[in-house]
Structures are given as structure tokens and as C-alpha cells.
Amino acid sequence: MKITAIHLYAAHFPLHTPFIVSYHTYDYMPSIIVKVETDEGITGYGESVADEHVTGETWEGAFYTLKNTLAPAVIGKNPLELEKLHDIMNKTVYGAPAAKAAIDIACFDILGKKLGQPVYQLIGGRYHNEFPITHVLSIGEPEHMAEEAAAMVEQGYQSFKMKVGKDVKRDVERIKAVRARVGEEIAIRVDVNQGWVNSATTLTAIRALQEANLDWLEQPVLADDMNGMAFIRSKTDIPLMVDEGLKGPREMREVIEKKAADKVNIKLMKCGGIYPAVKLAHQAEMAGLECQVGSMVESSIGSAAGFHVAFAKKVITSVELTGPLKFSKDVGNLAYDVPFIRLTDKPGLGVDVDENTLADLTVFEATIR
């Protein structure tokens, strides 16, 4: 089998409401959908959601990296040879994990369709039958976040990821307001997205949150401050999760060596796709670290890819892939059974892509043959 053509679609996915994190407010999500064609007539879909604050790539930059560098490098190659494809991509361009992820995901989609199996059966087989979905609370006024959380509890949600990181004092108020509204039985995970910057500020917040009963605290300090993460972990019994600080195996080794976190957030866009994500999960398992598969707010395509990794690995104990629930229009049909996600046994990613919707959302495109 050979790759004969790669189609790139730079798209804007409309959101129901703006998505607000510490470093940016998103009115829509920029994404690149990749369609890989083969000489056997099997087509696979992948996705790249770049983030200059996390992956070091812009939306436009990822598109042109794919168009001018990565796609030409893999044309004519066998999409089933994942180890070789990653070696080719890594030798062609340093970094660019979100761009590489799109090709990786599309090739796994092809592999599953070729063998008539869902992707999770190709990377270890199904381990989990379902995952509870965590509702993500964008940064807002404390009372507004509390009201949204209460409404989601009524819909059946049992866990929340709170986005904070704008102002420590106000963040503490946000967290306490949500906890007071939903009670003690609901899980609250706090994601700072590097917004508290350093260990001193973080410890100030932690002292004020001792009674908040948090599941974990995610990436409070800057991504490269692994020493700061290790210092904070030595001063608190609130479990720490590393996110932006973990991209690939080098960072995973540093997390392990410095005992910088209790949990790690694996994102396909940060590490380069399904194949590298599985390797990271194996690294974490050997070190006794629990994993989460996280979201860059992908469509049904990228979200399904993340779910396949999560469902296949025992060490992955939580997911936060809720992008399709945030979109008012999506290109795929990944089905959620809120407040749970349960994957089907359809081959490949198990997602049907509506090319008419994709055309509607596409801003610019290219084809490489």
C-alpha cells in the first residue's frame, strides 16, 4: 500500500460559547483536517490542532509545514509502517508535533480500515469499556462558574475541570464558589495552564485551597519549570499533573527523574499522534504514573484518536476529550452518551466525515500528490 495524495483543509470550528483559558480566549477553534488517500482506495482522516503556547506551532505554520515539508516526505510511503513514517517525519523537520499528529492519525485510520478493526484493537486491545466525561469550565466570574457547574451536575456530570490562571486571589474564589455549589462528592480538577507562573505564587494558592478537596492541580507553573513542579509537589499533598511541560519522551524522563508530578496529561497534539502517545503511556506505566489523555479541543477526528489510545491502556485513568461537545458544527459523528463516552467497534477511528460540512468550515486548502 502507498500514499498517493494528501488533502489539507484549514478550518474554523464554531463554538457554542467562547473557550477561555489563562493565555487566550477562543471564539472558534482553528484546526487542520488531513485526508490521506492510498493506491488501494482506502482513505484515512487525521487532524492537527496547533497552539503556539503549547505545541510551539501556529495554525498557519502547521498547515504550511504539512504542505511544504511533511506531506511531500511521506507521499509514496506505506501508511501501515508507522515506525518508519515517524522516523521520516522526525528527520524531515524538528518538532512540529501537531502537524505530525495529523498524518499519524490518518495512517492509523487507514490501518484499522485495512484490517477491519477499530484502532484500539491495534494498540493493545480494548481495556476500558467506558470513561466518564469531565465538563470543562472556562474562566469566568466565580458565581457564573458555580451556576454552570450546578447545571451540569443536573445533567449527570460528576467531575469538572476548572480553567483558572488569570489572578490567584480571584482563582481561589472561583474554586471555592464551585466547590460550595456542587458539594463534596463531585470531583474538581483545577487546570492553571501555567497561569500562576512560579512555585511561590502556586504555594500561596495551595495554602488557601487546603479544604477544597481537589482531585488534582494541573500545570500551575511555566512549562519548562520542572524544578518548580518538583518543589511544589514536595510541599503539598494535592496531586500534581504535568501538561504543557510534557511533550515527548525526554520530558517524561525528566518528570520521572525529578519526581515532578503524580499524573501526566498526554495529548496527541503535543507528542505527535497515536504512536508516540502509546510510547509515553508505556513510559509512565513503568514509573508508576497515572495518565490522562487530554484535549486541544479537537473535532470528532482528533478526539476519537485520543479516545482509542485511552481505551486501550490500563494506565490511562481519565480523559477530557470534549471538543465535539463544544462545537456548534462538527465534521464527524463521534457519539457521546453524556456523561460517558463509549467507543463503537467500527474499523479505524470509527468516525464518518461529512465532506460538505468540512467544505463549509474550510478557510483554505491544498492537495499534495
mmCIF file of C-alpha atoms in Angstrom, residues 3 6 8 34 36 45-48 65-66 69-72 74 79 82 85-86 89 98-110 272:
data_model
loop_
_atom_site.group_PDB
_atom_site.id
_atom_site.type_symbol
_atom_site.label_atom_id
_atom_site.label_comp_id
_atom_site.label_asym_id
_atom_site.label_seq_id
_atom_site.Cartn_x
_atom_site.Cartn_y
_atom_site.Cartn_z
ATOM 1 C CA ILE A 3 0.083 7.046 0.000
ATOM 2 C CA ILE A 6 -2.790 14.165 0.932
ATOM 3 C CA LEU A 8 -5.218 19.593 3.696
ATOM 4 C CA VAL A 34 -5.981 15.886 6.717
ATOM 5 C CA VAL A 36 -4.822 10.692 3.140
ATOM 6 C CA TYR A 45 -8.579 11.189 8.178
ATOM 7 C CA GLY A 46 -6.356 12.977 10.659
ATOM 8 C CA GLU A 47 -6.347 16.294 12.478
ATOM 9 C CA SER A 48 -3.872 18.902 13.625
ATOM 10 C CA THR A 65 4.718 22.591 7.405
ATOM 11 C CA LEU A 66 2.352 19.864 6.247
ATOM 12 C CA THR A 69 7.592 19.557 4.191
ATOM 13 C CA LEU A 70 5.821 16.629 5.854
ATOM 14 C CA ALA A 71 3.287 15.652 3.206
ATOM 15 C CA PRO A 72 5.851 15.584 0.365
ATOM 16 C CA VAL A 74 5.534 10.706 3.051
ATOM 17 C CA PRO A 79 0.897 4.215 5.633
ATOM 18 C CA LEU A 82 4.174 3.756 11.455
ATOM 19 C CA LEU A 85 6.832 7.124 8.917
ATOM 20 C CA HIS A 86 7.646 8.799 12.225
ATOM 21 C CA MET A 89 8.909 12.902 9.654
ATOM 22 C CA ALA A 98 0.636 18.754 15.925
ATOM 23 C CA ALA A 99 1.438 18.680 12.210
ATOM 24 C CA LYS A 100 2.903 15.175 12.542
ATOM 25 C CA ALA A 101 -0.101 14.027 14.578
ATOM 26 C CA ALA A 102 -2.431 14.648 11.627
ATOM 27 C CA ILE A 103 -0.535 12.232 9.393
ATOM 28 C CA ASP A 104 -0.132 9.673 12.192
ATOM 29 C CA ILE A 105 -3.874 9.687 12.967
ATOM 30 C CA ALA A 106 -4.850 9.378 9.300
ATOM 31 C CA CYS A 107 -2.489 6.414 8.872
ATOM 32 C CA PHE A 108 -3.972 4.639 11.896
ATOM 33 C CA ASP A 109 -7.424 5.243 10.405
ATOM 34 C CA ILE A 110 -6.198 3.582 7.194
ATOM 35 C CA GLY A 272 2.951 13.703 17.515
#
